[in-house]
Short mmCIF file of C-alpha atoms and ligand atoms in Angstrom, two decimals:
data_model
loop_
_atom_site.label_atom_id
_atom_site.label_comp_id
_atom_site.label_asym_id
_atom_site.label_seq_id
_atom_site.Cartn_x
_atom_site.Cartn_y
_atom_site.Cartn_z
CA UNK S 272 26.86 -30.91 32.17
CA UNK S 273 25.50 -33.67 33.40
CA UNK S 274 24.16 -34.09 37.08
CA UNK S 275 23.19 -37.20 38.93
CA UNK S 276 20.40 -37.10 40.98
CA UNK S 277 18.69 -40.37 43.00
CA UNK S 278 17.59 -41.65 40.42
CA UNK S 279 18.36 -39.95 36.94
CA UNK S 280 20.86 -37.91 35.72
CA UNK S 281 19.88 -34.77 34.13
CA UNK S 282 21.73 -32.43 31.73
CA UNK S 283 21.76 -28.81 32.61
CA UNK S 284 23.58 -25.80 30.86
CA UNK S 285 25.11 -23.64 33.39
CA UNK S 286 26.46 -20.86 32.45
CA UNK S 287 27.22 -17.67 33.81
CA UNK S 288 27.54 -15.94 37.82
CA UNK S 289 25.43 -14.30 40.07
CA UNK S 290 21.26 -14.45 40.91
CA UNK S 291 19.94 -17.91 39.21
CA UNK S 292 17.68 -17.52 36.35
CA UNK S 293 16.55 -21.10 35.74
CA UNK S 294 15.01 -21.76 32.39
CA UNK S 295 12.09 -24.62 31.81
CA UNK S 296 11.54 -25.63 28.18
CA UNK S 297 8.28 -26.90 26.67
CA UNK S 298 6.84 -30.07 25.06
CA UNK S 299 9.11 -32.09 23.50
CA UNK S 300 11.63 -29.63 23.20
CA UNK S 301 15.19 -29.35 25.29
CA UNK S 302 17.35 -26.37 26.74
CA UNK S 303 18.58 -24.98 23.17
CA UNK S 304 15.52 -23.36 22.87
CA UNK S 305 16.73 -21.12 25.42
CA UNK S 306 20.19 -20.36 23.60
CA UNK S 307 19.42 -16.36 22.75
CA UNK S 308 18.40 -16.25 26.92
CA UNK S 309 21.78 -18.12 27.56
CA UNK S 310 23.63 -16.13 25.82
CA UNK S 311 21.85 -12.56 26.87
CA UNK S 312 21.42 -13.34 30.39
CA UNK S 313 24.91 -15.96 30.88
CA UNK S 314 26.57 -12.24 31.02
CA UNK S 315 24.83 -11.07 33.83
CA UNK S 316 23.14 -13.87 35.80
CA UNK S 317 23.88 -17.71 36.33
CA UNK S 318 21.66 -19.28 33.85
CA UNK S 319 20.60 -22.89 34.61
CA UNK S 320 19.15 -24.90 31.34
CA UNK S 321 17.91 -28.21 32.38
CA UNK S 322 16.64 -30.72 29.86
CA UNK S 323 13.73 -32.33 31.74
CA UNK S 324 13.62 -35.76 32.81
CA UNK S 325 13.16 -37.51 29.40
CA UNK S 326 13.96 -34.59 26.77
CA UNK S 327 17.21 -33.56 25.42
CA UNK S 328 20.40 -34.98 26.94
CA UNK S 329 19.01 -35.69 30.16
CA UNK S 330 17.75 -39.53 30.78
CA UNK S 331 14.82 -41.07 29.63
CA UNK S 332 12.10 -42.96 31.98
CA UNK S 333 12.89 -46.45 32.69
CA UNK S 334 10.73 -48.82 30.47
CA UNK S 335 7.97 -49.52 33.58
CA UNK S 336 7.58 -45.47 34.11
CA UNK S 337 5.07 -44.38 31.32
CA UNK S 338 3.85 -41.02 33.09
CA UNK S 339 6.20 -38.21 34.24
CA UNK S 340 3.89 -35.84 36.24
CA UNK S 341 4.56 -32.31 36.50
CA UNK S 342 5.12 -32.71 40.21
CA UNK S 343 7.77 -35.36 39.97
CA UNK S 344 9.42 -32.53 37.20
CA UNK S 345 9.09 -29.92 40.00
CA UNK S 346 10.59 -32.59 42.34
CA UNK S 347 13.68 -33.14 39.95
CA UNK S 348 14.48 -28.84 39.75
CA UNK S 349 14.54 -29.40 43.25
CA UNK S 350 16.68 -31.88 43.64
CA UNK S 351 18.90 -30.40 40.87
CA UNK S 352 19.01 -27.02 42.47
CA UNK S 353 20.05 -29.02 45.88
CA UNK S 354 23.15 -30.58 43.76
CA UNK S 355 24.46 -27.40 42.57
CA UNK S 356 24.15 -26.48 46.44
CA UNK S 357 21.98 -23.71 45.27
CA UNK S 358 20.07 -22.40 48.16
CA UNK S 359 19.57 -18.46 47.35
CA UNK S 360 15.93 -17.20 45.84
CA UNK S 361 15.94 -18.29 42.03
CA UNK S 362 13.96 -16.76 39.09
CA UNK S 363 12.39 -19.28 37.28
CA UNK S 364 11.17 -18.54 33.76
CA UNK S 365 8.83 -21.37 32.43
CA UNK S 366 7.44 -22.01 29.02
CA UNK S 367 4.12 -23.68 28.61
CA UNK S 368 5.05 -27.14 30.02
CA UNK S 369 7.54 -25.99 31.73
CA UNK S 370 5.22 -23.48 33.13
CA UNK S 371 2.71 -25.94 34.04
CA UNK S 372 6.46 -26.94 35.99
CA UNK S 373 6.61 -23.41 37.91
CA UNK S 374 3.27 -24.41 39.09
CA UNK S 375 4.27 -27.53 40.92
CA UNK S 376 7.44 -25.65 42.22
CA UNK S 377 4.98 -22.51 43.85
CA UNK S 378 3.13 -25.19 45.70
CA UNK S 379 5.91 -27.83 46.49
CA UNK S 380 9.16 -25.57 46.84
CA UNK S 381 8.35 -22.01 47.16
CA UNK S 382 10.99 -20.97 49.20
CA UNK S 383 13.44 -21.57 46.69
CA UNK S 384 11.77 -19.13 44.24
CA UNK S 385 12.48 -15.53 44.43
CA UNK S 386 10.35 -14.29 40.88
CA UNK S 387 8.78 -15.81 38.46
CA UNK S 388 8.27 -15.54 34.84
CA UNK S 389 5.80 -17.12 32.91
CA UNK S 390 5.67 -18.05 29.31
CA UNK S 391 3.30 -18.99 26.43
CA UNK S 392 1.59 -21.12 29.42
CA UNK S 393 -2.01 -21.57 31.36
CA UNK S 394 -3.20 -22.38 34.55
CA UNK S 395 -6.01 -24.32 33.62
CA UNK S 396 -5.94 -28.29 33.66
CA UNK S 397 -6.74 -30.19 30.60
CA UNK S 398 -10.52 -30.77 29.19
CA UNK S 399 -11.24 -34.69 29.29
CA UNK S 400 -11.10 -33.99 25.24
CA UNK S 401 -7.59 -32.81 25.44
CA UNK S 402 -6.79 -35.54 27.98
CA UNK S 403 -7.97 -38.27 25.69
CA UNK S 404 -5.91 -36.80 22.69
CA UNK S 405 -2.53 -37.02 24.62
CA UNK S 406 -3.19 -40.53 25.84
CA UNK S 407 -3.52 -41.40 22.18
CA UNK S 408 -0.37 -39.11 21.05
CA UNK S 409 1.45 -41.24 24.32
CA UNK S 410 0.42 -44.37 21.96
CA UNK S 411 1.68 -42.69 18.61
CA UNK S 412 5.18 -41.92 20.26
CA UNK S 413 6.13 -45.27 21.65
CA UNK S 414 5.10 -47.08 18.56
CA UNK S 415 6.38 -44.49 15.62
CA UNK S 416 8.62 -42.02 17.25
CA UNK S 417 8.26 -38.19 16.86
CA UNK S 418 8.64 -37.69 13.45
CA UNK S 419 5.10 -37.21 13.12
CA UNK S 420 5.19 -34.21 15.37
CA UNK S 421 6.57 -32.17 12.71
CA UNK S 422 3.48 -32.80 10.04
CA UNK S 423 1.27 -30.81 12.39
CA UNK S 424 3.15 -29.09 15.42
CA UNK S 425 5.37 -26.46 14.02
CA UNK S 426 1.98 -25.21 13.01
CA UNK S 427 0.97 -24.86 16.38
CA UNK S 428 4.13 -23.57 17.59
CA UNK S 429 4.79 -20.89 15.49
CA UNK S 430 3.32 -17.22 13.99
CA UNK S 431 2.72 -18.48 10.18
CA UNK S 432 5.76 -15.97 9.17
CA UNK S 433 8.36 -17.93 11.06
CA UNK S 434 7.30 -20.75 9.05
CA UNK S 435 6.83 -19.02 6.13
CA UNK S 436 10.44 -17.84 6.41
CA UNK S 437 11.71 -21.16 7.50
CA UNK S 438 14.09 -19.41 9.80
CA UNK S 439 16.43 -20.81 12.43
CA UNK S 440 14.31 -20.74 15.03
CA UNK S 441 11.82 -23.09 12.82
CA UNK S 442 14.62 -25.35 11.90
CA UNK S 443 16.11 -25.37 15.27
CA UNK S 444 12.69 -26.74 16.74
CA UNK S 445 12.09 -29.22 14.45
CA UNK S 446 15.93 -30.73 15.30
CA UNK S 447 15.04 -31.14 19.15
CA UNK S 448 11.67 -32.79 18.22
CA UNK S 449 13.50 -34.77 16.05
CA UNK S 450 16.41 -35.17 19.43
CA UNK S 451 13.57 -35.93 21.80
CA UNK S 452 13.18 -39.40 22.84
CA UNK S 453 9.90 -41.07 22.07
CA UNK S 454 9.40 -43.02 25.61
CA UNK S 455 10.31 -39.19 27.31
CA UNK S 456 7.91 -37.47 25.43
CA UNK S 457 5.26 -39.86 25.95
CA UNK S 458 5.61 -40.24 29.53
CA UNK S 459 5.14 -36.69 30.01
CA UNK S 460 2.43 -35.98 27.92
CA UNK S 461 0.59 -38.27 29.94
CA UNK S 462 1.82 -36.21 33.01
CA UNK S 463 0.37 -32.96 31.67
CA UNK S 464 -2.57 -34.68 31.08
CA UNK S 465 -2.66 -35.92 35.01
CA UNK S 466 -1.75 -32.00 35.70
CA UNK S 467 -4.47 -29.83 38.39
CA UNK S 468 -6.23 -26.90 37.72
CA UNK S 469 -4.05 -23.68 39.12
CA UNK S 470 -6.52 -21.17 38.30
CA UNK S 471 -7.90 -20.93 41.69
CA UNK S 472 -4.21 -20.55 43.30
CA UNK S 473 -3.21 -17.09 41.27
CA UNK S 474 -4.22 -15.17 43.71
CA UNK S 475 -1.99 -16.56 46.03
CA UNK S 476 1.66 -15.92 43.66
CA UNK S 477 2.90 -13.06 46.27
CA UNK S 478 6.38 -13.13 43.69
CA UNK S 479 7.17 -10.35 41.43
CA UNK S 480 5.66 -11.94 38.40
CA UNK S 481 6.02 -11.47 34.67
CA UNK S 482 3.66 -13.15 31.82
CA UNK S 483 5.06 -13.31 28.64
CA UNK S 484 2.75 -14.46 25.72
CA UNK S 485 3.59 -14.24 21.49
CA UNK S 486 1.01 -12.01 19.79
CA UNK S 487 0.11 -14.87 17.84
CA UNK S 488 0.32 -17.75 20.05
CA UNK S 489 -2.59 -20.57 19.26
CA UNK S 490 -2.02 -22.66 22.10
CA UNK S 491 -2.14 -20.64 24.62
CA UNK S 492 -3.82 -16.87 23.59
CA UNK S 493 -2.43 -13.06 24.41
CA UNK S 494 -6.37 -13.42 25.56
CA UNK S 495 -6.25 -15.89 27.74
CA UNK S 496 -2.71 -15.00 29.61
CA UNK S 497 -3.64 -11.19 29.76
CA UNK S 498 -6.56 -12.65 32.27
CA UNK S 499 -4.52 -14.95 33.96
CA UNK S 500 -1.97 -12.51 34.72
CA UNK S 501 -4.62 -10.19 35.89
CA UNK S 502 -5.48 -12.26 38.90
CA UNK S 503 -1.94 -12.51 39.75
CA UNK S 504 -1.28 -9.67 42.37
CA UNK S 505 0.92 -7.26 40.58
CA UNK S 506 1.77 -9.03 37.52
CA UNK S 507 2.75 -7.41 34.43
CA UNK S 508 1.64 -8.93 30.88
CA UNK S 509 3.73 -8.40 27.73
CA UNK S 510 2.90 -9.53 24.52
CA UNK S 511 5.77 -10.53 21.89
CA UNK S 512 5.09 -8.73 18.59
CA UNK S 513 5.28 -11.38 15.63
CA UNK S 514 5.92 -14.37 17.73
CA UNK S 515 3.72 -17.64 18.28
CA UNK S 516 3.56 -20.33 21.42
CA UNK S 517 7.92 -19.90 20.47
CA UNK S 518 7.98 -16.29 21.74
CA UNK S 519 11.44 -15.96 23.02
CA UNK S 520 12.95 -18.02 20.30
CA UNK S 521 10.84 -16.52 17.41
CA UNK S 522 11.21 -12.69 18.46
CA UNK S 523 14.28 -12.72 21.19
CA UNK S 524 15.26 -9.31 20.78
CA UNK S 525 11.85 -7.96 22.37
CA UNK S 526 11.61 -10.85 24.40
CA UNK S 527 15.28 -10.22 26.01
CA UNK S 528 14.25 -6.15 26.71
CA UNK S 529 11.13 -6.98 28.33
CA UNK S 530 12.87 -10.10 30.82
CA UNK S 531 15.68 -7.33 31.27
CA UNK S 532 13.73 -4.86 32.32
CA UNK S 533 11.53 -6.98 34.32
CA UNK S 534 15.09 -8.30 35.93
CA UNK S 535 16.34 -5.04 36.41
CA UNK S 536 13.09 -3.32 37.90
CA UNK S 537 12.29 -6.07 40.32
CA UNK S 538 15.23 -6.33 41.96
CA UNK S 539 14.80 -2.68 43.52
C1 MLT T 782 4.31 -26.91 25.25
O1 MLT T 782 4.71 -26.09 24.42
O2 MLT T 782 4.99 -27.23 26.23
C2 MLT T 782 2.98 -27.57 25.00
O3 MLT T 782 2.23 -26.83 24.09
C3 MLT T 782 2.21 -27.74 26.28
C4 MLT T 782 0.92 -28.47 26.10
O4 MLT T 782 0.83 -29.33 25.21
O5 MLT T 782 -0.02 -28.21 26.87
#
């Protein structure tokens, strides 16, 4: 459904009752990527999908915005969660960008979080290398669209087997690439290029906290999220057996157990 907030209106999939489990996507992807969490989760918990401002269904920037920053994403949840009159403890589950999201909501809106789950994501902030290289993908999307995303980033997305196999999960990514609108995907690459360094603020996540990273994840490595969830006080670190950076939509059956368990155990 579609919500209207000051001054966008955002799709979100809402499905389900009781404790909200809010789900963040990841660059330039939309809410379906969610759909086995939707449907596992929808029977047991209110599951809230939003398609960030500028991906899926939800509205693009206006022609004079060309960055979205993570903040102003973090903002928007807020705002969202504030239309649905939402006002218990939520847990939000983030994947990589929208990770770099949960970020921005621990140090803008942490009351409104009651545990937090972290996905194929880092804390760091990007080299000026990597900074450079979105600026110039910014320049690539507003001029030729995002069909050239799917030459190189399923790639990076996914274990080779998935696209070996050319299974749904592959097919269903390259569709919401294919969905996502230029201008949106530009703007916020040039937002997680603007994003800060969180490294220096894990210590300070007093949530129950779960980090959730595919075994063969190239973007953001089992490596490098087993030591980021080690400064987190009292985090627990799964890996996803034959999934890449796609981990819950490559390999949901693991991925489902291990947010289930971590859903069940935390609440006691
Ligand atoms: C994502 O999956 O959201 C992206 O890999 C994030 C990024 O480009 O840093």
């Amino acid at each position: 459904m579609k919500i209207k907030l000051a001054d966008i209106e955002l799709n979100c999939h809402d499905e389900g009752r009781g404790e909200p489990l809010v789900l963040l996507h990841g660059f330039p992807l939309d809410h379906r990527m969610w759909s086995h969490q939707i449907r596992e989760f929808g029977k047991t918990h209110r599951v809230l999908a939003p398609d960030l401002r500028g991906f899926g269904k939800s509205d693009a920037p206006p022609d004079d915005l060309t960055t979205v920053t993570m903040t102003q994403l973090a903002d928007d949840l807020d705002a969202l969660l504030d239309a649905l009159a939402i006002d218990s403890p939520i847990i939000l589950c983030g994947l990589s960008m929208g990770g770099y999201v949960c970020w921005e909501m621990f140090s803008r809106h942490r009351d409104r979080l009651g545990r937090l789950v972290l996905c194929d994501t880092r804390a760091g902030k990007d080299s000026p290398e990597v900074a450079k290289g979105r600026e110039i993908m910014a320049h690539r999307l507003e001029s030729e669209g995002t069909e050239f995303f799917l030459e190189s980033m399923p790639a990076k997305l996914f274990a080779p087997e998935t696209i070996r196999r050319g299974t749904n999960a592959y097919q269903s990514t390259c569709q919401s690439i294919r969905d996502s609108s230029p201008r949106g995907a530009a703007a916020a690459a040039r937002g997680m290029a603007l994003r800060r360094d969180f490294s220096s603020q894990l210590a300070e996540i007093d949530l129950p906290t779960l980090v959730v990273c595919g075994q063969y994840d190239a973007i953001s490595t089992p490596d490098e999220m087993c030591s980021m969830a080690s400064e987190i006080p009292g985090a627990r670190f799964c890996e996803i057996p034959d999934a890449g950076h796609m981990a819950p939509l490559e390999n949901p059956e693991p991925f489902n157990q291990v947010l289930g368990e971590f859903l069940n155990e935390s609440l006691q």
